[in-house]
Amino acid sequence: MINYLIRRTAYSLFVLLGVNFVTFFLFFSVNTPDDMARMQLGDRRVTADAVAQWKAARGYDKPLYFNAQADGVDKLTDTVFFQSSARLARFDFGKTNDGREIRYEVGNRIGPTVGVAAPVFIIAIGLSIVLGLGMVMFRNTALDATAVVALVALMSISSLFFIIAGQWVFAVQMRVMPLSGYSPPPGTFKFLVLPVVVAVLAQLGPNSRLYRTIFLEELGKDHVRTARAKGLPEMTVMLRHVLRNSLIPIITSAGLLLPPLFAGSILIETFFAIPGLGMFTIDGINYQDFNIVRAMVFLGSFLYVATYLLTDFAYAWSDPRVRLQ
């Protein structure tokens, strides 16, 4: 177990390093430090001295990858890439172009993002399991066929439609929920209900269809037929034998769902004006703020590798036959 953990952690570090390099390369292939300085200074005719001062204040006055004027190992370390990467490894994200601490901003904005993502994750997974088991229990009936058609319809509709329709029905016509915005606790609930419902509907179709297929496959196995031959009630068979032995693919799908909920909340937060990490990422892109973009990409990558590592351990917890080696 320890060897496995060390090996997977080493793989994760290489993944983070690769993502960090690709992000740096792509960003500075499109934007040069001079372009960033002129945009922040607000004038294309700004003087060269002002641009140089802006770059020096933010550490962009050095070469990007290789410093030919330095000696020895400083040729690689005295560069924008190395010094910014070293800070990133310590979770020191630096400052935004307008001087705000990014770590402070992330700490303030992670609450609204978690407030949307955590309920969506729990409700979407739980409701999908219930619907999947229900369709399997009523398989080959009109109820099962109707549910499958409804889920396919949900899968075929863009999440953007759910957002616009939800805002129009519940906020504009019925006026039972705010159209957009956010309020700190205790007034948070009314602002998060509609985004959570919209996000759950977007996830319900594919997850429920997947779980229905998994449960149907499990029904045909020998241990289920043996349980039925013993005279166990159908509900007991479903919960103890079908659901329990389907946990491996369920954990896999849940692990794939969790990172996008946190890192990919841009659409929900933009339409509902929720000041979370998604909106922060959009601000970084719009203002060509490399430190924001890089911090958000790094946090998203870190969440991915951490989730997959936890998923592996969840395999061993859910199925004693699984051994992490």
CSV table of C-alpha atoms in Angstrom, one decimal:
chain,number,residue,atom,x,y,z
A,1,MET,CA,0.0,0.0,0.0
A,2,ILE,CA,2.8,2.5,0.9
A,3,ASN,CA,4.7,1.7,-2.3
A,4,TYR,CA,1.6,2.2,-4.3
A,5,LEU,CA,0.8,5.5,-2.7
A,6,ILE,CA,4.4,6.7,-3.2
A,7,ARG,CA,4.3,5.7,-6.9
A,8,ARG,CA,1.0,7.3,-7.6
A,9,THR,CA,2.0,10.5,-5.8
A,10,ALA,CA,5.2,10.6,-8.0
A,11,TYR,CA,3.0,10.2,-11.1
A,12,SER,CA,0.7,13.0,-9.9
A,13,LEU,CA,3.7,15.3,-9.5
A,14,PHE,CA,4.8,14.7,-13.1
A,15,VAL,CA,1.2,15.4,-14.3
A,16,LEU,CA,1.1,18.7,-12.4
A,17,LEU,CA,4.5,19.7,-13.8
A,18,GLY,CA,3.4,18.9,-17.3
A,19,VAL,CA,0.1,20.8,-17.0
A,20,ASN,CA,2.0,23.8,-15.5
A,21,PHE,CA,4.5,23.9,-18.4
A,22,VAL,CA,1.7,23.6,-21.1
A,23,THR,CA,-0.3,26.3,-19.4
A,24,PHE,CA,2.8,28.6,-19.3
A,25,PHE,CA,3.7,27.9,-22.9
A,26,LEU,CA,0.2,28.4,-24.3
A,27,PHE,CA,-0.4,31.6,-22.4
A,28,PHE,CA,2.9,33.3,-23.3
A,29,SER,CA,2.6,32.1,-26.9
A,30,VAL,CA,-0.5,34.3,-27.2
A,31,ASN,CA,0.4,37.1,-24.8
A,32,THR,CA,3.8,38.6,-24.2
A,33,PRO,CA,4.7,40.4,-21.0
A,34,ASP,CA,4.7,43.7,-23.0
A,35,ASP,CA,1.1,43.0,-24.2
A,36,MET,CA,0.0,42.4,-20.6
A,37,ALA,CA,1.7,45.6,-19.4
A,38,ARG,CA,0.1,47.7,-22.1
A,39,MET,CA,-3.4,46.3,-21.3
A,40,GLN,CA,-3.0,46.9,-17.6
A,41,LEU,CA,-1.6,50.4,-18.1
A,42,GLY,CA,-4.6,51.1,-20.3
A,43,ASP,CA,-2.9,52.8,-23.2
A,44,ARG,CA,-1.3,51.4,-26.3
A,45,ARG,CA,0.9,54.4,-26.5
A,46,VAL,CA,2.4,54.0,-23.0
A,47,THR,CA,6.1,54.7,-22.7
A,48,ALA,CA,8.7,52.0,-22.8
A,49,ASP,CA,9.9,53.0,-19.3
A,50,ALA,CA,6.4,52.4,-17.9
A,51,VAL,CA,6.2,49.0,-19.5
A,52,ALA,CA,9.6,48.1,-18.1
A,53,GLN,CA,8.6,49.2,-14.6
A,54,TRP,CA,5.4,47.2,-14.8
A,55,LYS,CA,7.3,44.1,-15.8
A,56,ALA,CA,10.0,44.5,-13.2
A,57,ALA,CA,7.4,44.9,-10.4
A,58,ARG,CA,5.8,41.6,-11.4
A,59,GLY,CA,8.9,39.6,-12.2
A,60,TYR,CA,8.3,39.5,-16.0
A,61,ASP,CA,11.6,41.4,-16.8
A,62,LYS,CA,13.5,38.1,-17.0
A,63,PRO,CA,13.7,35.7,-19.9
A,64,LEU,CA,10.8,33.2,-20.0
A,65,TYR,CA,12.6,29.9,-20.3
A,66,PHE,CA,16.4,30.3,-20.6
A,67,ASN,CA,18.6,33.1,-19.3
A,68,ALA,CA,21.7,33.2,-21.6
A,69,GLN,CA,23.3,36.0,-19.6
A,70,ALA,CA,23.3,34.1,-16.3
A,71,ASP,CA,26.0,31.7,-15.1
A,72,GLY,CA,25.7,28.0,-14.4
A,73,VAL,CA,22.3,26.7,-13.2
A,74,ASP,CA,21.0,30.3,-13.0
A,75,LYS,CA,20.5,30.0,-16.8
A,76,LEU,CA,17.4,27.9,-16.0
A,77,THR,CA,16.5,29.1,-12.5
A,78,ASP,CA,16.7,32.9,-13.2
A,79,THR,CA,13.7,32.8,-15.5
A,80,VAL,CA,10.1,33.6,-15.3
A,81,PHE,CA,9.0,30.0,-15.7
A,82,PHE,CA,11.2,28.6,-12.9
A,83,GLN,CA,10.6,31.3,-10.4
A,84,SER,CA,6.8,31.3,-10.9
A,85,SER,CA,6.7,27.5,-10.8
A,86,ALA,CA,8.7,27.4,-7.6
A,87,ARG,CA,6.1,29.7,-6.0
A,88,LEU,CA,3.3,27.6,-7.4
A,89,ALA,CA,4.7,24.5,-5.8
A,90,ARG,CA,4.4,26.2,-2.4
A,91,PHE,CA,0.8,27.1,-3.2
A,92,ASP,CA,2.0,30.7,-3.4
A,93,PHE,CA,-0.1,32.0,-6.4
A,94,GLY,CA,1.3,35.5,-6.2
A,95,LYS,CA,-0.8,38.6,-6.9
A,96,THR,CA,-3.2,39.6,-9.6
A,97,ASN,CA,-2.2,42.3,-12.0
A,98,ASP,CA,-4.0,44.9,-9.9
A,99,GLY,CA,-2.2,43.8,-6.7
A,100,ARG,CA,-4.7,41.5,-5.0
A,101,GLU,CA,-3.4,38.3,-3.3
A,102,ILE,CA,-4.7,35.4,-5.3
A,103,ARG,CA,-4.6,33.0,-2.3
A,104,TYR,CA,-6.8,35.4,-0.4
A,105,GLU,CA,-9.2,35.6,-3.4
A,106,VAL,CA,-9.3,31.8,-3.7
A,107,GLY,CA,-10.1,31.5,0.0
A,108,ASN,CA,-13.0,34.0,-0.3
A,109,ARG,CA,-14.4,32.5,-3.5
A,110,ILE,CA,-14.2,28.8,-2.7
A,111,GLY,CA,-17.2,29.0,-0.4
A,112,PRO,CA,-19.7,29.9,-3.1
A,113,THR,CA,-18.2,27.3,-5.5
A,114,VAL,CA,-18.5,24.5,-2.8
A,115,GLY,CA,-22.0,25.8,-2.0
A,116,VAL,CA,-23.0,24.9,-5.5
A,117,ALA,CA,-20.8,21.9,-6.3
A,118,ALA,CA,-21.2,19.8,-3.1
A,119,PRO,CA,-25.1,19.7,-3.1
A,120,VAL,CA,-25.0,19.0,-6.8
A,121,PHE,CA,-22.6,16.1,-6.4
A,122,ILE,CA,-24.5,14.5,-3.5
A,123,ILE,CA,-28.0,15.0,-4.9
A,124,ALA,CA,-27.0,14.0,-8.5
A,125,ILE,CA,-25.3,10.8,-7.5
A,126,GLY,CA,-27.9,9.8,-4.9
A,127,LEU,CA,-30.9,10.6,-7.1
A,128,SER,CA,-29.3,8.8,-10.1
A,129,ILE,CA,-28.8,5.7,-8.0
A,130,VAL,CA,-32.4,5.7,-6.9
A,131,LEU,CA,-33.7,6.2,-10.4
A,132,GLY,CA,-31.4,3.5,-11.8
A,133,LEU,CA,-32.5,1.0,-9.2
A,134,GLY,CA,-36.2,2.0,-9.7
A,135,MET,CA,-36.0,1.5,-13.5
A,136,VAL,CA,-34.3,-1.9,-13.0
A,137,MET,CA,-37.0,-3.0,-10.5
A,138,PHE,CA,-39.7,-2.1,-13.1
A,139,ARG,CA,-37.7,-3.2,-16.1
A,140,ASN,CA,-39.5,-4.0,-19.3
A,141,THR,CA,-42.6,-2.1,-18.2
A,142,ALA,CA,-44.2,1.1,-19.5
A,143,LEU,CA,-42.7,3.0,-16.4
A,144,ASP,CA,-39.2,1.9,-17.3
A,145,ALA,CA,-39.6,2.9,-21.0
A,146,THR,CA,-41.1,6.3,-20.0
A,147,ALA,CA,-38.2,6.9,-17.6
A,148,VAL,CA,-35.6,6.0,-20.3
A,149,VAL,CA,-37.2,8.3,-22.8
A,150,ALA,CA,-37.3,11.2,-20.3
A,151,LEU,CA,-33.6,10.6,-19.4
A,152,VAL,CA,-32.6,10.6,-23.0
A,153,ALA,CA,-34.4,13.8,-23.5
A,154,LEU,CA,-32.5,15.3,-20.5
A,155,MET,CA,-29.3,14.2,-22.1
A,156,SER,CA,-30.2,15.8,-25.4
A,157,ILE,CA,-30.9,19.2,-24.0
A,158,SER,CA,-28.1,21.6,-23.4
A,159,SER,CA,-27.4,22.7,-19.8
A,160,LEU,CA,-27.7,26.3,-21.1
A,161,PHE,CA,-31.4,25.7,-21.9
A,162,PHE,CA,-32.0,24.5,-18.3
A,163,ILE,CA,-30.3,27.7,-17.0
A,164,ILE,CA,-32.3,30.1,-19.2
A,165,ALA,CA,-35.6,28.2,-18.7
A,166,GLY,CA,-35.1,28.0,-15.0
A,167,GLN,CA,-34.4,31.7,-14.7
A,168,TRP,CA,-37.4,32.6,-16.9
A,169,VAL,CA,-39.9,30.3,-15.1
A,170,PHE,CA,-38.9,30.6,-11.4
A,171,ALA,CA,-37.3,34.1,-11.3
A,172,VAL,CA,-39.1,36.1,-14.0
A,173,GLN,CA,-42.6,34.5,-14.1
A,174,MET,CA,-43.2,33.0,-10.7
A,175,ARG,CA,-40.8,35.3,-8.8
A,176,VAL,CA,-40.1,32.6,-6.2
A,177,MET,CA,-36.3,32.7,-6.6
A,178,PRO,CA,-33.7,35.5,-7.3
A,179,LEU,CA,-32.7,35.7,-11.0
A,180,SER,CA,-29.0,35.9,-10.0
A,181,GLY,CA,-26.7,37.1,-7.4
A,182,TYR,CA,-25.2,35.8,-4.1
A,183,SER,CA,-25.5,36.6,-0.4
A,184,PRO,CA,-23.3,35.4,2.5
A,185,PRO,CA,-24.9,33.1,5.1
A,186,PRO,CA,-27.6,33.0,6.3
A,187,GLY,CA,-29.2,34.4,3.1
A,188,THR,CA,-27.2,32.0,0.8
A,189,PHE,CA,-29.9,29.3,0.4
A,190,LYS,CA,-32.3,31.2,-1.8
A,191,PHE,CA,-29.6,32.2,-4.2
A,192,LEU,CA,-28.2,28.6,-4.6
A,193,VAL,CA,-31.4,26.6,-5.0
A,194,LEU,CA,-31.9,27.4,-8.7
A,195,PRO,CA,-28.3,26.8,-9.7
A,196,VAL,CA,-28.2,23.5,-7.9
A,197,VAL,CA,-31.5,22.3,-9.4
A,198,VAL,CA,-30.3,23.3,-12.9
A,199,ALA,CA,-26.9,21.5,-12.5
A,200,VAL,CA,-28.6,18.4,-11.1
A,201,LEU,CA,-30.9,18.2,-14.1
A,202,ALA,CA,-27.9,18.4,-16.4
A,203,GLN,CA,-26.2,15.5,-14.7
A,204,LEU,CA,-29.3,13.3,-14.1
A,205,GLY,CA,-29.7,11.9,-17.6
A,206,PRO,CA,-26.3,10.4,-18.3
A,207,ASN,CA,-25.7,9.2,-14.7
A,208,SER,CA,-29.1,7.5,-14.4
A,209,ARG,CA,-28.7,5.8,-17.7
A,210,LEU,CA,-25.2,4.6,-16.8
A,211,TYR,CA,-26.3,3.2,-13.4
A,212,ARG,CA,-29.3,1.4,-15.0
A,213,THR,CA,-27.0,-0.3,-17.4
A,214,ILE,CA,-24.6,-1.3,-14.6
A,215,PHE,CA,-27.5,-2.7,-12.4
A,216,LEU,CA,-29.0,-4.7,-15.3
A,217,GLU,CA,-25.6,-6.3,-16.0
A,218,GLU,CA,-25.3,-7.2,-12.3
A,219,LEU,CA,-28.7,-8.7,-12.3
A,220,GLY,CA,-27.6,-11.5,-14.6
A,221,LYS,CA,-24.8,-12.7,-12.4
A,222,ASP,CA,-24.8,-16.0,-10.4
A,223,HIS,CA,-24.8,-14.4,-6.9
A,224,VAL,CA,-28.0,-12.5,-7.7
A,225,ARG,CA,-29.8,-15.6,-9.0
A,226,THR,CA,-28.6,-17.5,-5.8
A,227,ALA,CA,-30.0,-14.7,-3.6
A,228,ARG,CA,-33.3,-14.9,-5.3
A,229,ALA,CA,-33.3,-18.7,-5.1
A,230,LYS,CA,-33.0,-18.4,-1.3
A,231,GLY,CA,-36.3,-16.4,-1.3
A,232,LEU,CA,-34.8,-13.0,-0.4
A,233,PRO,CA,-37.1,-10.0,-1.0
A,234,GLU,CA,-36.5,-8.1,-4.2
A,235,MET,CA,-35.5,-4.9,-2.3
A,236,THR,CA,-32.9,-6.9,-0.3
A,237,VAL,CA,-31.5,-8.4,-3.5
A,238,MET,CA,-31.2,-4.9,-5.0
A,239,LEU,CA,-29.6,-3.2,-2.1
A,240,ARG,CA,-27.3,-6.0,-0.7
A,241,HIS,CA,-26.3,-7.7,-3.9
A,242,VAL,CA,-26.9,-5.6,-6.9
A,243,LEU,CA,-26.0,-2.1,-5.5
A,244,ARG,CA,-23.2,-3.3,-3.3
A,245,ASN,CA,-21.5,-5.2,-6.1
A,246,SER,CA,-21.9,-2.2,-8.5
A,247,LEU,CA,-20.0,0.2,-6.3
A,248,ILE,CA,-16.8,0.0,-8.4
A,249,PRO,CA,-18.2,1.6,-11.5
A,250,ILE,CA,-20.3,4.0,-9.4
A,251,ILE,CA,-17.2,5.2,-7.6
A,252,THR,CA,-15.5,5.6,-11.0
A,253,SER,CA,-18.3,7.7,-12.4
A,254,ALA,CA,-18.5,9.8,-9.2
A,255,GLY,CA,-14.7,10.4,-9.3
A,256,LEU,CA,-15.1,11.6,-12.9
A,257,LEU,CA,-17.9,14.0,-11.9
A,258,LEU,CA,-16.4,15.6,-8.9
A,259,PRO,CA,-13.5,17.6,-10.4
A,260,PRO,CA,-15.5,19.2,-13.2
A,261,LEU,CA,-18.1,20.4,-10.7
A,262,PHE,CA,-15.4,22.4,-8.9
A,263,ALA,CA,-13.2,23.4,-11.7
A,264,GLY,CA,-15.8,23.6,-14.5
A,265,SER,CA,-18.4,25.8,-12.7
A,266,ILE,CA,-17.8,28.7,-15.1
A,267,LEU,CA,-21.2,28.5,-16.9
A,268,ILE,CA,-23.3,28.3,-13.8
A,269,GLU,CA,-21.4,31.0,-11.9
A,270,THR,CA,-21.4,33.4,-14.9
A,271,PHE,CA,-25.2,33.1,-15.6
A,272,PHE,CA,-26.1,33.3,-11.9
A,273,ALA,CA,-23.5,35.9,-11.0
A,274,ILE,CA,-22.0,33.7,-8.2
A,275,PRO,CA,-18.6,35.1,-7.1
A,276,GLY,CA,-16.9,31.7,-7.1
A,277,LEU,CA,-13.8,30.2,-8.7
A,278,GLY,CA,-15.4,30.0,-12.1
A,279,MET,CA,-16.0,33.8,-12.2
A,280,PHE,CA,-12.5,34.3,-10.9
A,281,THR,CA,-11.2,32.3,-13.9
A,282,ILE,CA,-13.2,34.3,-16.3
A,283,ASP,CA,-11.8,37.5,-14.8
A,284,GLY,CA,-8.3,36.2,-15.3
A,285,ILE,CA,-8.9,35.3,-18.9
A,286,ASN,CA,-10.7,38.6,-19.8
A,287,TYR,CA,-7.9,40.7,-18.2
A,288,GLN,CA,-5.1,38.5,-19.5
A,289,ASP,CA,-4.0,37.9,-15.9
A,290,PHE,CA,-1.6,35.0,-16.1
A,291,ASN,CA,-1.3,34.4,-12.4
A,292,ILE,CA,-5.0,33.9,-12.0
A,293,VAL,CA,-5.3,31.6,-15.0
A,294,ARG,CA,-2.3,29.6,-13.9
A,295,ALA,CA,-3.5,29.3,-10.3
A,296,MET,CA,-7.0,28.1,-11.5
A,297,VAL,CA,-5.5,25.6,-13.9
A,298,PHE,CA,-3.2,24.3,-11.2
A,299,LEU,CA,-5.9,23.9,-8.6
A,300,GLY,CA,-8.1,22.1,-11.2
A,301,SER,CA,-5.3,19.7,-12.0
A,302,PHE,CA,-4.5,19.2,-8.4
A,303,LEU,CA,-8.2,18.3,-7.7
A,304,TYR,CA,-8.2,15.8,-10.6
A,305,VAL,CA,-5.1,13.9,-9.5
A,306,ALA,CA,-6.2,14.0,-5.8
A,307,THR,CA,-9.7,12.7,-6.7
A,308,TYR,CA,-8.3,9.8,-8.8
A,309,LEU,CA,-6.0,8.9,-6.0
A,310,LEU,CA,-8.9,8.8,-3.5
A,311,THR,CA,-10.9,6.8,-6.0
A,312,ASP,CA,-8.3,4.1,-6.0
A,313,PHE,CA,-8.5,3.8,-2.3
A,314,ALA,CA,-12.3,3.8,-2.4
A,315,TYR,CA,-12.0,0.7,-4.7
A,316,ALA,CA,-10.2,-1.2,-1.9
A,317,TRP,CA,-12.7,0.0,0.7
A,318,SER,CA,-15.8,-1.0,-1.4
A,319,ASP,CA,-14.5,-4.3,-2.6
A,320,PRO,CA,-12.1,-6.4,-0.4
A,321,ARG,CA,-11.0,-8.3,-3.5
A,322,VAL,CA,-9.2,-5.2,-4.8
A,323,ARG,CA,-5.6,-4.8,-3.7
A,324,LEU,CA,-3.6,-1.7,-4.3
A,325,GLN,CA,-0.1,-2.8,-5.4
